[in-house]
Amino acid sequence: MDKSEWIWMNGDFVPWGEAKVHVLSHGLHYGTGVFEGIRAYETEHGTAIFRHQDHLQRLAKSAELYFLDLPCSLDDIRDATHELIRRNGLASCYIRPLAFRGYGEMGLYAPSAPVDVMVAVWPWGAYLGEEGKRNGVRAKVSSWRRISPNSLIPQAKASGQYLNSILAKTESAKAGYDEAILLDEAGIVCEGSGENIFVVREGVIATPGHTASILDGISRRSVIQIAEDLGYRVVERDIARAELYLAEEVFLCGTAAELVPVREVDDHPLGGPGEITRVIQGRFEDALHGRAQEYLEWLDVVEQPSRVTS
Ligand SMILES: Cc1ncc(COP(=O)(O)O)c(C=O)c1O
């Protein structure tokens, strides 16, 4: 990965190579952490973090769902992130805040182990590649089912839960595909291993709703609003596996991947990226890069990047 110079850890800015934890940190053993994936873009208004507040609020909610008491406020994390971007001299970057149960007590119920918080920022290109964004990716329905709401909390962005995404992603990569699509136990479509999913049928855009086992993606919310503002009809409903093959268009969206057309599912070609996908992708990119007046409120501008590095 592309290192940067500084990482923020429990209130201090520490050099990248010194941001270390004890091997008996609780989160390392049991996955007791919650995190976010956020991006900052270079815009004409300056470096701007996309929907920063929404990401921080989801982080707080994920922490609460797993009984992790954050030792600092969301404003502290926001301020630290701004300063981190300035200190690292980055015009655009990926942002990874993580709160995890640290070192101090082992066992499954370890309320006295502290909750540690860190934020790292580094340059990271589109997760499924620029070529994928342009021409679409090949996806495979996974043999692994998306975590059930009866076992975990699909709406939380918790570290341990990602073993499910990792199994699916690994299976699809080993089989030569770009991404995995996970179904639930009933065979209903949920999402990609790290993105929400949309299908277009007869001109109507459909995406799994809030009763589905999905992460309530912030890109998903943005895409729904953008699509509706453009005059498209968006419905939140169950999507059957076969609809992935029958759809006119399928696309994925997430912070890391951004908006990515799907050109093939399980070796069924969908054709090149469709028109609706293209139009929404263009508007979404405008929103990310501060080119859309009506979505400027989604940007948290990092004031006066000083490019100070120490
Ligand atoms: C499982 C999963 N679904 C969906 C998403 C998309 O969420 P967002 O748009 O908030 O990045 C992500 C990425 O965070 C994810 O990991």
Short mmCIF file of C-alpha atoms and ligand atoms in Angstrom, two decimals:
data_model
loop_
_atom_site.label_atom_id
_atom_site.label_comp_id
_atom_site.label_asym_id
_atom_site.label_seq_id
_atom_site.Cartn_x
_atom_site.Cartn_y
_atom_site.Cartn_z
CA MET A 1 0.00 0.00 0.00
CA ASP A 2 0.89 3.62 -0.48
CA LYS A 3 2.15 4.77 2.90
CA SER A 4 1.65 8.26 4.22
CA GLU A 5 3.65 9.84 6.99
CA TRP A 6 1.36 10.16 9.99
CA ILE A 7 -1.38 8.12 11.66
CA TRP A 8 -3.63 9.41 14.43
CA MET A 9 -3.83 7.02 17.39
CA ASN A 10 -5.67 7.68 20.65
CA GLY A 11 -5.18 11.44 20.44
CA ASP A 12 -1.61 11.56 19.09
CA PHE A 13 -0.11 11.87 15.64
CA VAL A 14 2.46 9.09 15.32
CA PRO A 15 4.76 8.16 12.42
CA TRP A 16 3.21 5.54 10.12
CA GLY A 17 5.72 2.84 11.10
CA GLU A 18 5.19 3.36 14.81
CA ALA A 19 1.41 2.98 14.88
CA LYS A 20 1.51 -0.40 16.66
CA VAL A 21 -0.71 -2.44 19.00
CA HIS A 22 -0.10 -5.22 21.51
CA VAL A 23 -0.51 -8.77 20.13
CA LEU A 24 -3.02 -9.45 22.90
CA SER A 25 -5.32 -6.68 21.72
CA HIS A 26 -8.87 -7.98 22.03
CA GLY A 27 -9.91 -6.89 18.55
CA LEU A 28 -7.10 -8.84 16.94
CA HIS A 29 -8.39 -12.07 18.50
CA TYR A 30 -12.14 -11.65 18.33
CA GLY A 31 -12.79 -9.01 15.67
CA THR A 32 -14.19 -6.57 18.20
CA GLY A 33 -13.74 -3.43 16.17
CA VAL A 34 -15.85 -1.07 14.12
CA PHE A 35 -14.59 1.00 11.24
CA GLU A 36 -15.41 3.23 8.31
CA GLY A 37 -14.18 3.62 4.78
CA ILE A 38 -14.34 7.24 3.68
CA ARG A 39 -12.86 9.20 0.81
CA ALA A 40 -11.61 12.74 0.37
CA TYR A 41 -11.42 14.23 -3.10
CA GLU A 42 -9.59 17.15 -4.60
CA THR A 43 -12.26 19.66 -5.56
CA GLU A 44 -12.30 23.29 -6.61
CA HIS A 45 -13.39 24.05 -3.05
CA GLY A 46 -10.30 22.32 -1.67
CA THR A 47 -9.83 18.78 -0.37
CA ALA A 48 -13.31 17.62 0.58
CA ILE A 49 -14.42 14.58 2.56
CA PHE A 50 -17.53 13.00 1.11
CA ARG A 51 -20.40 12.71 3.62
CA HIS A 52 -17.97 12.72 6.53
CA GLN A 53 -20.62 13.30 9.17
CA ASP A 54 -22.75 10.40 7.88
CA HIS A 55 -19.75 8.08 8.06
CA LEU A 56 -18.88 9.23 11.58
CA GLN A 57 -22.45 8.74 12.72
CA ARG A 58 -22.45 5.22 11.29
CA LEU A 59 -19.18 4.55 13.12
CA ALA A 60 -20.79 5.66 16.39
CA LYS A 61 -23.85 3.52 15.71
CA SER A 62 -21.73 0.46 14.87
CA ALA A 63 -19.77 1.00 18.11
CA GLU A 64 -22.95 1.25 20.15
CA LEU A 65 -24.37 -1.92 18.59
CA TYR A 66 -21.30 -3.83 19.79
CA PHE A 67 -21.14 -2.08 23.20
CA LEU A 68 -17.88 -0.30 22.43
CA ASP A 69 -17.75 3.04 24.27
CA LEU A 70 -15.85 5.49 22.11
CA PRO A 71 -13.31 7.33 24.29
CA CYS A 72 -13.56 10.49 22.19
CA SER A 73 -16.25 12.48 20.45
CA LEU A 74 -17.07 12.38 16.75
CA ASP A 75 -15.88 15.99 16.57
CA ASP A 76 -12.49 14.86 17.92
CA ILE A 77 -12.28 12.24 15.17
CA ARG A 78 -13.36 14.76 12.55
CA ASP A 79 -10.79 17.33 13.68
CA ALA A 80 -8.07 14.67 13.83
CA THR A 81 -8.92 13.55 10.30
CA HIS A 82 -8.70 17.09 8.94
CA GLU A 83 -5.36 17.63 10.63
CA LEU A 84 -4.11 14.22 9.45
CA ILE A 85 -4.90 15.06 5.84
CA ARG A 86 -3.12 18.41 6.23
CA ARG A 87 -0.06 16.88 7.93
CA ASN A 88 0.23 14.19 5.30
CA GLY A 89 -0.08 16.78 2.55
CA LEU A 90 -2.73 14.78 0.69
CA ALA A 91 -5.06 16.41 -1.82
CA SER A 92 -7.19 13.26 -2.04
CA CYS A 93 -7.13 10.04 -0.05
CA TYR A 94 -8.92 7.08 1.47
CA ILE A 95 -9.72 7.53 5.17
CA ARG A 96 -9.91 4.62 7.61
CA PRO A 97 -11.09 5.29 11.15
CA LEU A 98 -11.15 2.22 13.40
CA ALA A 99 -12.29 1.80 17.00
CA PHE A 100 -11.38 -1.52 18.56
CA ARG A 101 -11.18 -3.20 21.92
CA GLY A 102 -7.53 -3.03 22.82
CA TYR A 103 -5.13 -4.63 25.28
CA GLY A 104 -6.02 -5.23 28.91
CA GLU A 105 -8.45 -8.10 29.29
CA MET A 106 -9.06 -11.30 27.36
CA GLY A 107 -12.16 -13.49 27.15
CA LEU A 108 -15.31 -12.77 25.23
CA TYR A 109 -16.80 -10.36 27.73
CA ALA A 110 -13.99 -7.91 28.37
CA PRO A 111 -15.53 -4.57 29.29
CA SER A 112 -12.37 -3.41 31.06
CA ALA A 113 -10.22 -3.68 27.93
CA PRO A 114 -9.92 -0.13 26.59
CA VAL A 115 -11.41 1.00 23.32
CA ASP A 116 -8.63 2.36 21.11
CA VAL A 117 -9.31 4.70 18.21
CA MET A 118 -7.15 5.39 15.19
CA VAL A 119 -7.44 7.13 11.85
CA ALA A 120 -5.19 6.49 8.87
CA VAL A 121 -5.24 8.23 5.48
CA TRP A 122 -3.44 7.18 2.34
CA PRO A 123 -3.76 7.41 -1.44
CA TRP A 124 -5.90 4.53 -2.74
CA GLY A 125 -7.28 4.23 -6.26
CA ALA A 126 -10.70 2.85 -7.16
CA TYR A 127 -11.08 -0.53 -5.41
CA LEU A 128 -12.30 -2.44 -8.48
CA GLY A 129 -10.03 -0.47 -10.82
CA GLU A 130 -10.53 2.42 -13.25
CA GLU A 131 -11.05 -0.07 -16.07
CA GLY A 132 -13.89 -1.65 -14.06
CA LYS A 133 -15.49 1.75 -13.57
CA ARG A 134 -15.26 2.41 -17.31
CA ASN A 135 -16.23 -0.91 -18.84
CA GLY A 136 -17.83 -2.89 -16.02
CA VAL A 137 -16.77 -5.82 -13.85
CA ARG A 138 -17.48 -9.55 -13.94
CA ALA A 139 -19.31 -10.74 -10.84
CA LYS A 140 -20.08 -14.16 -9.43
CA VAL A 141 -22.86 -15.09 -7.04
CA SER A 142 -21.09 -16.46 -4.00
CA SER A 143 -21.67 -19.87 -2.47
CA TRP A 144 -21.31 -18.05 0.88
CA ARG A 145 -24.49 -16.50 2.22
CA ARG A 146 -24.51 -12.96 3.60
CA ILE A 147 -24.43 -12.92 7.42
CA SER A 148 -27.87 -13.43 8.88
CA PRO A 149 -29.49 -10.79 11.10
CA ASN A 150 -30.11 -13.66 13.52
CA SER A 151 -26.38 -14.16 14.03
CA LEU A 152 -24.79 -10.75 13.55
CA ILE A 153 -25.85 -7.21 12.67
CA PRO A 154 -25.57 -6.70 8.90
CA GLN A 155 -26.14 -2.95 9.31
CA ALA A 156 -23.04 -2.58 11.51
CA LYS A 157 -19.63 -2.06 9.96
CA ALA A 158 -17.80 -4.33 12.37
CA SER A 159 -14.37 -5.86 11.79
CA GLY A 160 -15.26 -9.49 12.60
CA GLN A 161 -18.21 -9.42 10.22
CA TYR A 162 -15.85 -8.93 7.31
CA LEU A 163 -14.74 -12.57 7.42
CA ASN A 164 -18.00 -13.20 5.56
CA SER A 165 -17.09 -10.69 2.83
CA ILE A 166 -13.54 -12.06 2.71
CA LEU A 167 -14.72 -15.63 2.09
CA ALA A 168 -16.96 -14.45 -0.74
CA LYS A 169 -14.35 -12.14 -2.26
CA THR A 170 -11.64 -14.82 -2.08
CA GLU A 171 -13.88 -17.39 -3.73
CA SER A 172 -14.73 -15.01 -6.58
CA ALA A 173 -11.11 -13.89 -7.07
CA LYS A 174 -9.84 -17.49 -7.16
CA ALA A 175 -12.49 -18.30 -9.76
CA GLY A 176 -11.28 -15.38 -11.90
CA TYR A 177 -14.08 -12.87 -11.24
CA ASP A 178 -13.77 -9.26 -10.09
CA GLU A 179 -16.38 -9.29 -7.36
CA ALA A 180 -18.78 -11.50 -5.41
CA ILE A 181 -22.51 -10.95 -4.96
CA LEU A 182 -23.96 -12.40 -1.78
CA LEU A 183 -27.47 -13.79 -1.35
CA ASP A 184 -29.23 -14.38 1.96
CA GLU A 185 -30.34 -17.79 3.25
CA ALA A 186 -33.57 -17.52 1.22
CA GLY A 187 -31.64 -16.83 -1.99
CA ILE A 188 -32.55 -13.13 -2.12
CA VAL A 189 -29.84 -10.77 -3.42
CA CYS A 190 -28.12 -8.71 -0.71
CA GLU A 191 -25.02 -6.90 -1.93
CA GLY A 192 -21.47 -7.16 -3.19
CA SER A 193 -18.66 -8.12 -0.78
CA GLY A 194 -17.97 -4.40 -0.24
CA GLU A 195 -20.65 -2.58 -2.21
CA ASN A 196 -24.42 -2.21 -2.41
CA ILE A 197 -26.17 -3.37 -5.56
CA PHE A 198 -28.72 -1.93 -7.98
CA VAL A 199 -30.51 -3.56 -10.90
CA VAL A 200 -32.41 -1.81 -13.69
CA ARG A 201 -35.48 -3.56 -15.11
CA GLU A 202 -37.81 -1.94 -17.62
CA GLY A 203 -36.27 1.41 -16.79
CA VAL A 204 -36.98 1.11 -13.05
CA ILE A 205 -34.06 1.00 -10.64
CA ALA A 206 -34.35 -1.56 -7.82
CA THR A 207 -32.14 -2.15 -4.80
CA PRO A 208 -32.55 -4.31 -1.70
CA GLY A 209 -34.33 -2.43 1.10
CA HIS A 210 -33.69 -2.01 4.78
CA THR A 211 -35.09 -5.38 5.80
CA ALA A 212 -32.39 -7.03 3.64
CA SER A 213 -29.09 -8.11 5.20
CA ILE A 214 -27.15 -5.18 3.83
CA LEU A 215 -24.95 -2.41 5.07
CA ASP A 216 -26.89 0.85 4.86
CA GLY A 217 -24.35 2.21 2.42
CA ILE A 218 -23.75 5.93 2.25
CA SER A 219 -23.01 5.68 -1.48
CA ARG A 220 -26.29 3.75 -1.80
CA ARG A 221 -28.21 6.58 -0.13
CA SER A 222 -26.45 9.11 -2.38
CA VAL A 223 -27.20 7.10 -5.52
CA ILE A 224 -30.88 6.77 -4.60
CA GLN A 225 -31.15 10.53 -4.13
CA ILE A 226 -29.23 11.31 -7.32
CA ALA A 227 -31.32 8.84 -9.34
CA GLU A 228 -34.57 10.30 -8.01
CA ASP A 229 -33.37 13.85 -8.61
CA LEU A 230 -32.64 12.81 -12.20
CA GLY A 231 -36.25 11.65 -12.50
CA TYR A 232 -35.71 7.89 -12.35
CA ARG A 233 -38.01 5.66 -10.33
CA VAL A 234 -36.15 3.82 -7.55
CA VAL A 235 -37.78 1.00 -5.60
CA GLU A 236 -36.39 -0.77 -2.57
CA ARG A 237 -37.48 -4.39 -2.81
CA ASP A 238 -36.37 -8.02 -2.76
CA ILE A 239 -34.34 -8.99 -5.82
CA ALA A 240 -34.27 -12.60 -7.01
CA ARG A 241 -30.99 -14.12 -8.18
CA ALA A 242 -32.30 -14.60 -11.73
CA GLU A 243 -33.00 -10.88 -11.97
CA LEU A 244 -29.26 -10.36 -12.01
CA TYR A 245 -29.22 -12.21 -15.33
CA LEU A 246 -32.45 -10.71 -16.68
CA ALA A 247 -31.70 -7.09 -15.78
CA GLU A 248 -30.96 -4.49 -18.45
CA GLU A 249 -28.29 -3.06 -16.18
CA VAL A 250 -26.63 -3.92 -12.87
CA PHE A 251 -24.26 -1.73 -10.92
CA LEU A 252 -22.47 -1.66 -7.59
CA CYS A 253 -21.60 1.29 -5.39
CA GLY A 254 -19.48 1.84 -2.33
CA THR A 255 -16.94 4.28 -1.00
CA ALA A 256 -13.91 2.22 -1.99
CA ALA A 257 -15.22 1.08 -5.39
CA GLU A 258 -17.31 4.21 -6.19
CA LEU A 259 -19.97 3.43 -8.84
CA VAL A 260 -19.08 0.41 -10.95
CA PRO A 261 -21.14 -1.13 -13.76
CA VAL A 262 -21.45 -4.93 -13.78
CA ARG A 263 -21.04 -6.35 -17.26
CA GLU A 264 -21.43 -10.03 -16.48
CA VAL A 265 -22.99 -12.09 -13.68
CA ASP A 266 -22.23 -15.83 -13.45
CA ASP A 267 -21.05 -15.75 -17.10
CA HIS A 268 -24.32 -14.21 -18.32
CA PRO A 269 -23.34 -11.09 -20.29
CA LEU A 270 -25.31 -7.92 -19.60
CA GLY A 271 -23.69 -5.93 -22.37
CA GLY A 272 -21.60 -2.82 -21.87
CA PRO A 273 -22.47 -0.32 -19.15
CA GLY A 274 -26.08 0.79 -19.75
CA GLU A 275 -27.32 4.32 -20.21
CA ILE A 276 -28.97 4.70 -16.81
CA THR A 277 -25.83 3.44 -15.09
CA ARG A 278 -23.72 5.87 -17.10
CA VAL A 279 -25.93 8.88 -16.33
CA ILE A 280 -26.05 8.14 -12.59
CA GLN A 281 -22.34 7.33 -12.49
CA GLY A 282 -21.55 10.69 -14.10
CA ARG A 283 -23.70 12.61 -11.62
CA PHE A 284 -22.29 10.60 -8.68
CA GLU A 285 -18.74 11.44 -9.81
CA ASP A 286 -19.77 15.10 -10.03
CA ALA A 287 -21.06 14.92 -6.46
CA LEU A 288 -17.86 13.26 -5.19
CA HIS A 289 -15.65 15.81 -6.90
CA GLY A 290 -17.66 18.88 -5.85
CA ARG A 291 -18.91 19.63 -9.35
CA ALA A 292 -22.62 19.38 -8.51
CA GLN A 293 -23.98 22.49 -6.83
CA GLU A 294 -26.98 20.68 -5.30
CA TYR A 295 -24.78 18.13 -3.51
CA LEU A 296 -22.13 20.49 -2.13
CA GLU A 297 -23.68 20.06 1.32
CA TRP A 298 -22.35 16.49 1.27
CA LEU A 299 -18.76 17.78 1.31
CA ASP A 300 -16.74 18.43 4.44
CA VAL A 301 -13.99 20.71 3.16
CA VAL A 302 -10.60 20.40 4.84
CA GLU A 303 -9.62 23.99 5.52
CA GLN A 304 -6.34 25.36 4.16
CA PRO A 305 -4.30 22.30 3.39
CA SER A 306 -0.99 23.48 4.79
CA ARG A 307 1.12 20.63 3.37
CA VAL A 308 3.01 20.67 6.68
CA THR A 309 4.60 17.27 7.15
CA SER A 310 5.99 17.43 10.65
C1 LIG B 1 -20.51 -4.98 2.94
C2 LIG B 1 -20.59 -3.60 2.39
N1 LIG B 1 -21.70 -3.20 1.77
C3 LIG B 1 -21.83 -1.96 1.26
C4 LIG B 1 -20.79 -1.05 1.35
C5 LIG B 1 -20.95 0.33 0.79
O1 LIG B 1 -21.07 1.26 1.83
P1 LIG B 1 -20.60 2.77 1.67
O2 LIG B 1 -21.28 3.28 0.44
O3 LIG B 1 -21.10 3.44 2.89
O4 LIG B 1 -19.15 2.77 1.53
C6 LIG B 1 -19.61 -1.43 1.98
C7 LIG B 1 -18.49 -0.49 2.11
O5 LIG B 1 -18.31 0.10 3.14
C8 LIG B 1 -19.51 -2.72 2.53
O6 LIG B 1 -18.38 -3.11 3.14
#
